[in-house]
Short mmCIF file of C-alpha atoms in Angstrom, two decimals:
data_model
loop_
_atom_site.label_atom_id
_atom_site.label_comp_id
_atom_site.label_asym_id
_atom_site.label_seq_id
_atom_site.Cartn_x
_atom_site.Cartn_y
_atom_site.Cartn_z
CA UNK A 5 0.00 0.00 0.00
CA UNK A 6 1.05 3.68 -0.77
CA UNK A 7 -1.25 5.52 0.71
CA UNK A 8 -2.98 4.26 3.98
CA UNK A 9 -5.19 6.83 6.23
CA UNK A 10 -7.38 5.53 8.89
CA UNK A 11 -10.39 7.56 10.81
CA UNK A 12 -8.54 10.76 9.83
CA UNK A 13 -10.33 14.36 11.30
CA UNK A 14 -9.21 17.47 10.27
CA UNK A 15 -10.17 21.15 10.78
CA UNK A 16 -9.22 24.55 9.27
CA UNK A 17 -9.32 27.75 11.11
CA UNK A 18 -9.99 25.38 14.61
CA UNK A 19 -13.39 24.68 12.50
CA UNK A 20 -13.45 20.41 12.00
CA UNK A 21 -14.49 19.50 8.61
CA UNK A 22 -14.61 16.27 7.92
CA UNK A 23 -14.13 13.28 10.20
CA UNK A 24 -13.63 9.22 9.81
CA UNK A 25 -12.09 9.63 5.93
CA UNK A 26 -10.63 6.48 5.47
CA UNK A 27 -9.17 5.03 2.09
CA UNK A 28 -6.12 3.02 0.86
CA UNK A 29 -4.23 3.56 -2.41
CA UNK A 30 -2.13 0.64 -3.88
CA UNK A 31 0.34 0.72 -6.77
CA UNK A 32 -1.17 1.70 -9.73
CA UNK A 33 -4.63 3.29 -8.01
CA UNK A 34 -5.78 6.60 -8.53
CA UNK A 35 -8.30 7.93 -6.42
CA UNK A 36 -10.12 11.47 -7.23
CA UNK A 37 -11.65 13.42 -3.87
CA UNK A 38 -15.15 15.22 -4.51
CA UNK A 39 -17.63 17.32 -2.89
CA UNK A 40 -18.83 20.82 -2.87
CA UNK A 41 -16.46 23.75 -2.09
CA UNK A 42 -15.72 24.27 1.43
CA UNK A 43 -16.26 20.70 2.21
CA UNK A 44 -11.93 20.33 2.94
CA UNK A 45 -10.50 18.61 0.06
CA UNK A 46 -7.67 20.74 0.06
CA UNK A 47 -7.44 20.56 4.22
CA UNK A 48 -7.75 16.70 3.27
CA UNK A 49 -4.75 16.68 1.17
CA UNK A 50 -2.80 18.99 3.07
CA UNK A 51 -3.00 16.84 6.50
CA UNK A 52 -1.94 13.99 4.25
CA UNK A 53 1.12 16.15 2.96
CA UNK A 54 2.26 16.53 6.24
CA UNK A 55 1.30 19.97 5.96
CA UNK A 56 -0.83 20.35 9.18
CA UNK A 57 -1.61 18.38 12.06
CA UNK A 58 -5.00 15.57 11.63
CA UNK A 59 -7.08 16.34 14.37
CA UNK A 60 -7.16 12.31 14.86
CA UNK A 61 -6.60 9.44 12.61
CA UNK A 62 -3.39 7.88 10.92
CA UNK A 63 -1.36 8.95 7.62
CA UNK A 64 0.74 6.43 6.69
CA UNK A 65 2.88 7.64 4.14
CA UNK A 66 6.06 5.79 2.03
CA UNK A 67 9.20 6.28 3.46
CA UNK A 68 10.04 8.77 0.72
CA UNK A 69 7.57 10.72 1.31
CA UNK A 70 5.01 11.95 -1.11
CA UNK A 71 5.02 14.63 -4.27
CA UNK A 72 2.32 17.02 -3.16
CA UNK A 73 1.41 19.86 -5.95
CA UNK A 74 -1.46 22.75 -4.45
CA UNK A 75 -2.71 25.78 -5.76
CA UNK A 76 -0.14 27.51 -6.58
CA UNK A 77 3.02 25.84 -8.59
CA UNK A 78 5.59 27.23 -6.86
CA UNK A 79 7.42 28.73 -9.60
CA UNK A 80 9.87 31.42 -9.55
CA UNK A 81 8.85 34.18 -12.67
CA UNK A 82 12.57 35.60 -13.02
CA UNK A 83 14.01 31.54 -13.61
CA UNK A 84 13.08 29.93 -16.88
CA UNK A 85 11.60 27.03 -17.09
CA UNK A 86 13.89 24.93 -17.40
CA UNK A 87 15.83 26.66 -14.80
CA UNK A 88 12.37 26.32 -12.63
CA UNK A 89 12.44 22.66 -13.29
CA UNK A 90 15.99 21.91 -12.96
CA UNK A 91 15.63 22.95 -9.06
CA UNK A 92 13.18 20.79 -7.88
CA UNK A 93 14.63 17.80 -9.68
CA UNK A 94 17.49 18.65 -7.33
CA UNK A 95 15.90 19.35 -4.04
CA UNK A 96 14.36 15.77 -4.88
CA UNK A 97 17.99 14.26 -5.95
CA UNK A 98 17.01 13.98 -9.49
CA UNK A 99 18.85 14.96 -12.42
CA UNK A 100 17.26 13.99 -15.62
CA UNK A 101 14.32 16.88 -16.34
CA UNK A 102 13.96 16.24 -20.23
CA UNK A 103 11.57 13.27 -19.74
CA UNK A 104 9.40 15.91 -17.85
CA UNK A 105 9.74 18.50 -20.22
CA UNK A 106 8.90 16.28 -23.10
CA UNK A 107 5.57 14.65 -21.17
CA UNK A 108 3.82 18.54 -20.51
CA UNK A 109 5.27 19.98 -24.01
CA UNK A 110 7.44 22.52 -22.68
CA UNK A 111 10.34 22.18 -25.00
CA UNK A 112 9.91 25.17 -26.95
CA UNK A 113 9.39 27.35 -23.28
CA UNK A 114 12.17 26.27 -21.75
CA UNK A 115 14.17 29.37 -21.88
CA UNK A 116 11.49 31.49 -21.21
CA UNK A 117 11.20 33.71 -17.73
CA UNK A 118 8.58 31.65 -15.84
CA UNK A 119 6.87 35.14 -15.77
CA UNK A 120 6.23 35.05 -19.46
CA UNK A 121 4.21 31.94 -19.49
CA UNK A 122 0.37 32.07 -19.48
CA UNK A 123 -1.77 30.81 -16.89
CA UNK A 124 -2.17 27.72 -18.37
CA UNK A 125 1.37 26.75 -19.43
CA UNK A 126 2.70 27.82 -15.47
CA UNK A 127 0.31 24.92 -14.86
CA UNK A 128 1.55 22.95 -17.20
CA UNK A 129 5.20 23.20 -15.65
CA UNK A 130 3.72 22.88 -12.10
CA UNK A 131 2.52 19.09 -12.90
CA UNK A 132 5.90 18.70 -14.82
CA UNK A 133 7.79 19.44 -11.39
CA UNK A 134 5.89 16.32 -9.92
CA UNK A 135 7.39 14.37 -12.88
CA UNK A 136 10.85 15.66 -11.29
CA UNK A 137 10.30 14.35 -8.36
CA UNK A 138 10.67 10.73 -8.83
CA UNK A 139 7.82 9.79 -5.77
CA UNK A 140 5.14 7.35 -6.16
CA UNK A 141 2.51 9.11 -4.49
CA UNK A 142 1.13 12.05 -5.89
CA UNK A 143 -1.05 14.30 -3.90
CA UNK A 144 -3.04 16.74 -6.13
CA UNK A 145 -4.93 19.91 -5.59
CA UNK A 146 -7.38 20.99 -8.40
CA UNK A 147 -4.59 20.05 -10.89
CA UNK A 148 -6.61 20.96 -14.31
CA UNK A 149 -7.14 24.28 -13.30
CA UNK A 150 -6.87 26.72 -16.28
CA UNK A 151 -5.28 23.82 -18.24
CA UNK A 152 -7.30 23.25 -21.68
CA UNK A 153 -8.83 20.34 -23.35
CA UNK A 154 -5.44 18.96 -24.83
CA UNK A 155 -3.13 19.90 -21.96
CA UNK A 156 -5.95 18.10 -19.88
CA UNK A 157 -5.40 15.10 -22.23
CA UNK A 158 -1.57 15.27 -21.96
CA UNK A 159 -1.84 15.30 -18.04
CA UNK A 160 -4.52 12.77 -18.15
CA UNK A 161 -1.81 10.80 -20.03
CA UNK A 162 1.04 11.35 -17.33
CA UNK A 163 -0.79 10.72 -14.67
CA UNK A 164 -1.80 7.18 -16.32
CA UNK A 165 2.43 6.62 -17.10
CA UNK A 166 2.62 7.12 -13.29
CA UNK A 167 0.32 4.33 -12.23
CA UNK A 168 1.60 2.00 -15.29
CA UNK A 169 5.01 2.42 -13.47
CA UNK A 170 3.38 1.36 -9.99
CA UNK A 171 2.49 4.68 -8.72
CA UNK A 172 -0.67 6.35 -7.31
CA UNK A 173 -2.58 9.59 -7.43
CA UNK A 174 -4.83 11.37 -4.81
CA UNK A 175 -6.03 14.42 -6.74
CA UNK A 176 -9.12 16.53 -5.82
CA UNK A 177 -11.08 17.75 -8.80
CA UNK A 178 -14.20 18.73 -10.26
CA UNK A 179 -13.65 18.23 -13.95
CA UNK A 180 -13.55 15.00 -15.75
CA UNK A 181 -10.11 13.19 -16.72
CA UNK A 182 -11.12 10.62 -18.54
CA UNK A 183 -9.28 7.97 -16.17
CA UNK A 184 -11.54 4.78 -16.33
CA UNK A 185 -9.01 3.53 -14.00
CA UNK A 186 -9.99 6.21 -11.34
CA UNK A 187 -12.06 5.29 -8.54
CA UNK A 188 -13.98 8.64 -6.75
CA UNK A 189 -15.01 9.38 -3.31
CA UNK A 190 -17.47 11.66 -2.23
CA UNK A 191 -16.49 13.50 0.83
CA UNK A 192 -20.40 14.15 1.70
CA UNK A 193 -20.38 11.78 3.89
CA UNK A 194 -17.65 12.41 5.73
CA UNK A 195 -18.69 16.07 6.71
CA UNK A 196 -17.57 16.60 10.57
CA UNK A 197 -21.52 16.89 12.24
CA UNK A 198 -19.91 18.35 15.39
CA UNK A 199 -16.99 19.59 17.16
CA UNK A 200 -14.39 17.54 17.27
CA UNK A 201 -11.57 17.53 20.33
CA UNK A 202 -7.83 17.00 19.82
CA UNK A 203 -4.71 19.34 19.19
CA UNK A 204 -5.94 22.28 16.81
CA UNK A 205 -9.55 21.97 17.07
CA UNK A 206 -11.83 24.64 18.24
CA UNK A 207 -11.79 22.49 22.11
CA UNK A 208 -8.16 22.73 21.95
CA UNK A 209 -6.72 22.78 25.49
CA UNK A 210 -4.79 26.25 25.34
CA UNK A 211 -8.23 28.19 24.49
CA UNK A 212 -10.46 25.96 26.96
CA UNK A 213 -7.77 27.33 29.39
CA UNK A 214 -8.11 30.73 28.58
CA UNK A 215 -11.57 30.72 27.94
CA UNK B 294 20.21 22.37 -0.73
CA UNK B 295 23.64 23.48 -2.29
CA UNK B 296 20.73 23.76 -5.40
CA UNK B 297 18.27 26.28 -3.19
CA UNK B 298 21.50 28.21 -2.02
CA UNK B 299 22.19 28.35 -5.70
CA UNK B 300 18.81 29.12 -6.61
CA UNK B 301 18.27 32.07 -4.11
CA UNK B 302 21.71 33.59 -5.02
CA UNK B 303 20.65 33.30 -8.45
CA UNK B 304 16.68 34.61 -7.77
CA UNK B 305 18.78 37.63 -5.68
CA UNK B 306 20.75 38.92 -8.87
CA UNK B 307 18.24 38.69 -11.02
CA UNK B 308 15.91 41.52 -11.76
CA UNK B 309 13.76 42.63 -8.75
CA UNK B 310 15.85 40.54 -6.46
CA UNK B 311 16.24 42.94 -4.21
CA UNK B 312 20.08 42.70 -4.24
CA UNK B 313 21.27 46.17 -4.85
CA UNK B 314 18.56 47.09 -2.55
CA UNK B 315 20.14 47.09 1.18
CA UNK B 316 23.74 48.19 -0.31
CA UNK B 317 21.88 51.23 -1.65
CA UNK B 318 20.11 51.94 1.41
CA UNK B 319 24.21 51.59 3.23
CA UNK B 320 25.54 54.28 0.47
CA UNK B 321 22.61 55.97 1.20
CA UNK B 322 22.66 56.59 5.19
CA UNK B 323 26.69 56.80 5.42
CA UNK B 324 26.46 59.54 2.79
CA UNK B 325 23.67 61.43 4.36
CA UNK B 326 25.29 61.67 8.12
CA UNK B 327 28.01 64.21 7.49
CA UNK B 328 25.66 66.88 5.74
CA UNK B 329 23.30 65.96 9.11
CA UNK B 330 26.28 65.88 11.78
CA UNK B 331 28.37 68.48 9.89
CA UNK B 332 31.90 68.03 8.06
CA UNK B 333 33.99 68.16 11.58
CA UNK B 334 36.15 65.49 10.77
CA UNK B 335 37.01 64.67 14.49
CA UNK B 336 33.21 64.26 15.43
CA UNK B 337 32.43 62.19 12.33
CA UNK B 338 35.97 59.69 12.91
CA UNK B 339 34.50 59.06 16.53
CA UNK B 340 30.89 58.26 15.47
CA UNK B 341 31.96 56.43 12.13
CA UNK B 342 31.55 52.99 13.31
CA UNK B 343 28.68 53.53 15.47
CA UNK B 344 26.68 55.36 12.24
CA UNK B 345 28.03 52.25 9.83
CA UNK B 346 27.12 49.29 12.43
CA UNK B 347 23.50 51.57 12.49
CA UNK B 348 23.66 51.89 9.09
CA UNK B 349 24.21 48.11 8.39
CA UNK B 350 22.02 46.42 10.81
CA UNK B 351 19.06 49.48 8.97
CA UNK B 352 20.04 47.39 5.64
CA UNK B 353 19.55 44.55 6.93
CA UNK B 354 16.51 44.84 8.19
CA UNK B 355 15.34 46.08 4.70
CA UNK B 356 15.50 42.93 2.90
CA UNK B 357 14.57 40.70 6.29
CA UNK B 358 10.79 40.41 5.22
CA UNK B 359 11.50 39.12 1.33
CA UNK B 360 13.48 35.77 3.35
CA UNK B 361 9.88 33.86 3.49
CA UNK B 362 7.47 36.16 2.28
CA UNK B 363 7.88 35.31 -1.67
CA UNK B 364 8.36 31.78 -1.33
CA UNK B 365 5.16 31.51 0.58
CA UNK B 366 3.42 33.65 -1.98
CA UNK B 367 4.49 31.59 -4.24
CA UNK B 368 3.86 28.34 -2.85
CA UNK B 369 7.22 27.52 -3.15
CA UNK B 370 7.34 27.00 0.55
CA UNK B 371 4.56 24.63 0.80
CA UNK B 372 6.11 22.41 -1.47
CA UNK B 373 9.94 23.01 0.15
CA UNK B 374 7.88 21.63 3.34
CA UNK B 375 6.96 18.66 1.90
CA UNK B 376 10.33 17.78 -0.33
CA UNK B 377 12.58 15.59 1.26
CA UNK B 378 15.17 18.42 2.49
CA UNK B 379 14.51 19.15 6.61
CA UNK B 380 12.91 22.23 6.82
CA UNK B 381 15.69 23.45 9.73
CA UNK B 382 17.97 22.81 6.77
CA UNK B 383 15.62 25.40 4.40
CA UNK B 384 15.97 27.96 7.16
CA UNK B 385 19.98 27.57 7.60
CA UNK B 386 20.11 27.92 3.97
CA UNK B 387 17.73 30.80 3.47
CA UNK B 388 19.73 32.16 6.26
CA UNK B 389 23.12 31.59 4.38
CA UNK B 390 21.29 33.58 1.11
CA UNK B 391 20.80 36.14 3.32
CA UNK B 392 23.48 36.37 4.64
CA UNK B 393 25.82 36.45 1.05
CA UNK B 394 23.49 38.96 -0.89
CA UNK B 395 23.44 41.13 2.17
CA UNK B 396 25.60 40.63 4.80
CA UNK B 397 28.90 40.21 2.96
CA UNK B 398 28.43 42.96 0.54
CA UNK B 399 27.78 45.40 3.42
CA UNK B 400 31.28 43.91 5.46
CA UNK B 401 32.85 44.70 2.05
CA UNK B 402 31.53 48.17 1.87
CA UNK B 403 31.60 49.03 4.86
CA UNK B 404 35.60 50.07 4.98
CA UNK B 405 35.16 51.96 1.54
CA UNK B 406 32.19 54.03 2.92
CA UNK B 407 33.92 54.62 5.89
CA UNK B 408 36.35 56.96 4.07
CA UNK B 409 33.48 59.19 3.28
CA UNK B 410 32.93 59.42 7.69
CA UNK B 411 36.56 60.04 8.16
CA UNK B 412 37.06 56.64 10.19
CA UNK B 413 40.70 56.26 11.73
CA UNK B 414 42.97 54.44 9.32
CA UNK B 415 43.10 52.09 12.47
CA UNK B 416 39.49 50.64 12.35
CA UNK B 417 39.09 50.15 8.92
CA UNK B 418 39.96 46.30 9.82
CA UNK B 419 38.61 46.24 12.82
CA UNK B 420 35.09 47.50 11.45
CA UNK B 421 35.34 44.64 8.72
CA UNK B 422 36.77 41.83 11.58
CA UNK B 423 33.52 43.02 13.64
CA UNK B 424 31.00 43.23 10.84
CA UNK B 425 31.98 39.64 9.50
CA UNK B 426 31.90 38.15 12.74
CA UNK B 427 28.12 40.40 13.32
CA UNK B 428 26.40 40.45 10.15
CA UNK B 429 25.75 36.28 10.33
CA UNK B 430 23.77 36.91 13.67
CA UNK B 431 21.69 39.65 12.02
CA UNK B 432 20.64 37.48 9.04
CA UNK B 433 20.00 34.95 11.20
CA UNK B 434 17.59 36.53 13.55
CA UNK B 435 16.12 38.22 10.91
CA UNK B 436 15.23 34.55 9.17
CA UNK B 437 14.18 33.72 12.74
CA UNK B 438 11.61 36.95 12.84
CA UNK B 439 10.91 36.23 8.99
CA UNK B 440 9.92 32.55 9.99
CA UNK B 441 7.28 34.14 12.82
CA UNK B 442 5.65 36.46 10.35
CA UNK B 443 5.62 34.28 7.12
CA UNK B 444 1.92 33.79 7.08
CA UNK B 445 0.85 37.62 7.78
CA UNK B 446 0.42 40.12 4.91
CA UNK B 447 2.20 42.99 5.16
CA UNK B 448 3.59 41.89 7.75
CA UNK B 449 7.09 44.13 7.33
CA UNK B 450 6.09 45.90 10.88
CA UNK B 451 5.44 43.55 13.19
CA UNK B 452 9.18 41.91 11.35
CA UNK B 453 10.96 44.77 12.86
CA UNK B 454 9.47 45.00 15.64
CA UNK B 455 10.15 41.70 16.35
CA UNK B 456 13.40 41.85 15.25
CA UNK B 457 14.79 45.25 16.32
CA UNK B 458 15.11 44.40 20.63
CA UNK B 459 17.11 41.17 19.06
CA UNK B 460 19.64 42.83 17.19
CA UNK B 461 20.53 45.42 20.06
CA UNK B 462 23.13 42.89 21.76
CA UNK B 463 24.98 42.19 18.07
CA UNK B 464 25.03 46.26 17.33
CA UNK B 465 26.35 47.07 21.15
CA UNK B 466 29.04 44.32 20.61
CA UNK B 467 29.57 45.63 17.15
CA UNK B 468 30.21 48.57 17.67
CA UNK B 469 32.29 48.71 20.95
CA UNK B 470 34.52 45.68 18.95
CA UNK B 471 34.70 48.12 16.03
CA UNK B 472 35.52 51.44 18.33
CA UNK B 473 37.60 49.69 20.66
CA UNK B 474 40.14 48.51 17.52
CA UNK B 475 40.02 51.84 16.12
CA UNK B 476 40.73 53.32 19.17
CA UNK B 477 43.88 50.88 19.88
CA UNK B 478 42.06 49.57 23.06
CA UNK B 479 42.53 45.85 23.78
CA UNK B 480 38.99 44.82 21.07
CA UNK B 481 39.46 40.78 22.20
CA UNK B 482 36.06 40.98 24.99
CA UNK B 483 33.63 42.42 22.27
CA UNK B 484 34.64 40.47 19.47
CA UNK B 485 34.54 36.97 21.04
CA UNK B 486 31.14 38.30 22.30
CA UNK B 487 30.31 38.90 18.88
CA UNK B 488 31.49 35.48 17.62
CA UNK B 489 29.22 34.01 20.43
CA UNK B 490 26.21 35.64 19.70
CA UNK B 491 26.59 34.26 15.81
CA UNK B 492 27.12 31.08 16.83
CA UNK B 493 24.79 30.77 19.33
CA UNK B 494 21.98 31.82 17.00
CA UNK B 495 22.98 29.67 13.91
CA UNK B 496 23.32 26.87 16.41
CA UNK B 497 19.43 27.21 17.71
CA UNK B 498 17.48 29.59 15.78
CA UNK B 499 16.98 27.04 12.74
CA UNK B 500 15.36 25.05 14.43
CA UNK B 501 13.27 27.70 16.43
CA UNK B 502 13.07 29.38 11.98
CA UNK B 503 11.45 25.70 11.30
CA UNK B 504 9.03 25.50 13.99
CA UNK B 505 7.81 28.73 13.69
CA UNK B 506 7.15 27.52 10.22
CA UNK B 507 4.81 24.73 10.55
CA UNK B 508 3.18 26.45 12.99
CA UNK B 509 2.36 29.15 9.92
CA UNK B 510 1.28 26.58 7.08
CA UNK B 511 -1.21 24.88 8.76
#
């Protein structure tokens, strides 16, 4: 198993949103998170990161860790793009960022200032830094945003390369990728019904002691 | 991390970096005090390393809030968080950026602007001896206070407010190590002071940088 998390509860702003989300990924499983705004697919993914405390459950996590790609791609506008690119291969002991390049089309920007691209392309270079990183998981917030139909179709394509090698994807979205292999959960169900106790939550000890 | 020390180095040069910005700001204040003090050579020589220890410490804090505050705009730091590199290890290198775009130009400065506040021939080394062994602290600190205010907009202010009662012991030791040279006192005391305070705060602030961290992503 990649991906393992057990009777996790988290909160944002001390507010618990969803409780008892549990769900494995193996090799080669993608899973895609839904439910309406607010309901804390990106808190979901986050706690999973590592990002912020659960308030309760398990993560379990591979050793490596996991490639985690949010809203916003992290790019530097005054680097190019390959530039961009070349520095997270590094920080994740990679070397070899022309397979990446190649997958999201980004041979003819890759001396352009990151600051040049459009909206769309940034993205594109944002899901080519998780090619970079060489980890099996892949934890994915809104990922298609402002991509179109084709780049959809290229990303679509990556992300099936990545469970054909034995990897697995945990993306939250509310368009459609065309992965048949994707199973979905609905978060609905999950929504926290009331306040939930444990370090971060709106009982946590330090206010109750100031209170 | 050799690649993010390369990276901010590189990010610091480049247009809008913010490179030229604090050495600017140095030219700027040590060629502004002798029209405000007046041209008396003798009071300007006494007051010269006083006026460039206040002068570089004032640069410093300058470019203190851009440590964090892009990255996290950016969501750079997010995903530094996650990547396999400790985050204590982010810090000490952010630190280290600092520290080269800002603190070692202003050590290396620091002698030639002095000419322009008639400092003693004496304590033009002594000024530099004292500002390399000081300027590590201040970048330091100031990636501890950067760390505290990361998730804050705007939050330049409450960065130097933070910051400010923390540098007072590195600009007292400073500037006594740098007067005390240039007056041919015995400068040993201050200066290992000096040293002490540096290492002392890249030994533990890191860490304290890195906590202060996760505390603001969550």
């Amino acid at each position: 198993m990649l991906l393992i998390v057990e009777d996790l509860a988290v909160a944002r702003g001390g507010i618990a949103l969803l409780e008892a989300v549990a769900f494995t990924l193996a090799p080669g499983q993608a899973l895609i998170l839904r439910g309406p705004n607010g309901i804390g697919k990106t808190t979901l993914l986050r706690a999973i990161a590592g990002l912020q405390p659960p308030l309760r459950g398990r993560v379990d996590l591979p050793a490596d860790g996991a490639a985690y790609a949010g809203h916003a791609d992290g790019l530097k506008a005054t680097l190019t793009v390959a530039e961009n690119l070349a520095f997270w291969a590094r920080i994740y002991g990679q070397r070899d960022t022309a397979a990446a390049i190649a997958a999201m089309d980004l041979g003819a920007l890759a001396d352009r200032p990151a600051q040049n691209l459009s909206a769309g392309q940034k993205r594109r270079l944002g899901l080519a830094r998780l090619l970079v990183t060489g980890r099996m998981l892949w934890l994915l917030d809104e990922p298609t945003v402002s991509l179109d139909a084709a780049s959809v179709a290229m990303f679509a394509a990556a992300v099936r390369a990545h469970l054909a090698a034995g990897g697995a994807a945990l993306m939250a979205t509310h368009i459609d990728l065309g992965l048949a292999e994707a199973a979905t959960l609905d978060l609905s169900p999950f929504r926290a019904k009331g306040p939930v106790t444990g370090p971060g939550g709106i009982a946590d000890p330090f206010d109750a002691a100031f209170a | 991390m050799p690649a993010l020390l390369l990276r901010d180095l590189r990010l610091a040069t480049r247009a809008g970096g913010g490179f030229g910005l604090s050495l600017a700001f140095f030219l700027i204040v040590t060629v502004l005090v002798p029209f405000g003090v007046g041209p008396e050579g003798g009071t300007l020589g006494r007051i010269a390393p006083g006026i460039l220890w206040v002068g570089a410490l004032l640069s410093c804090l300058l470019s203190l809030d851009r440590i964090f505050a892009l990255d996290r705009e950016d969501g750079s730091l997010d995903l530094l968080a996650t990547a396999p590199i400790p985050l204590e290890g982010v810090v000490a290198v952010k630190a280290a950026a600092h520290w080269l775009t800002t603190g070692l130009p202003l050590t290396l400065a620091a002698p030639v602007l002095g000419v322009l506040l008639n400092l003693p021939e004496a304590a033009f080394g002594w000024l530099a001896l004292s500002l390399m062994l000081g300027t590590p602290a201040l970048s330091m600190i100031g990636t501890f206070g950067a760390a505290l205010t990361v998730g804050l907009k705007r939050g330049g202010l409450l960065l130097s407010l933070l910051v400010l009662p923390l540098y007072i012991p590195t600009l007292i030791f400073g500037a006594e190590a740098a007067k005390r040279g240039a007056e041919g006192l015995a400068a040993g005391t201050p200066h290992l002071m000096l040293a002490g305070i540096t290492a002392g705060s890249v030994a533990i602030l890191p860490f304290a940088a890195a906590a202060a961290i996760r505390v603001n992503l969550r």
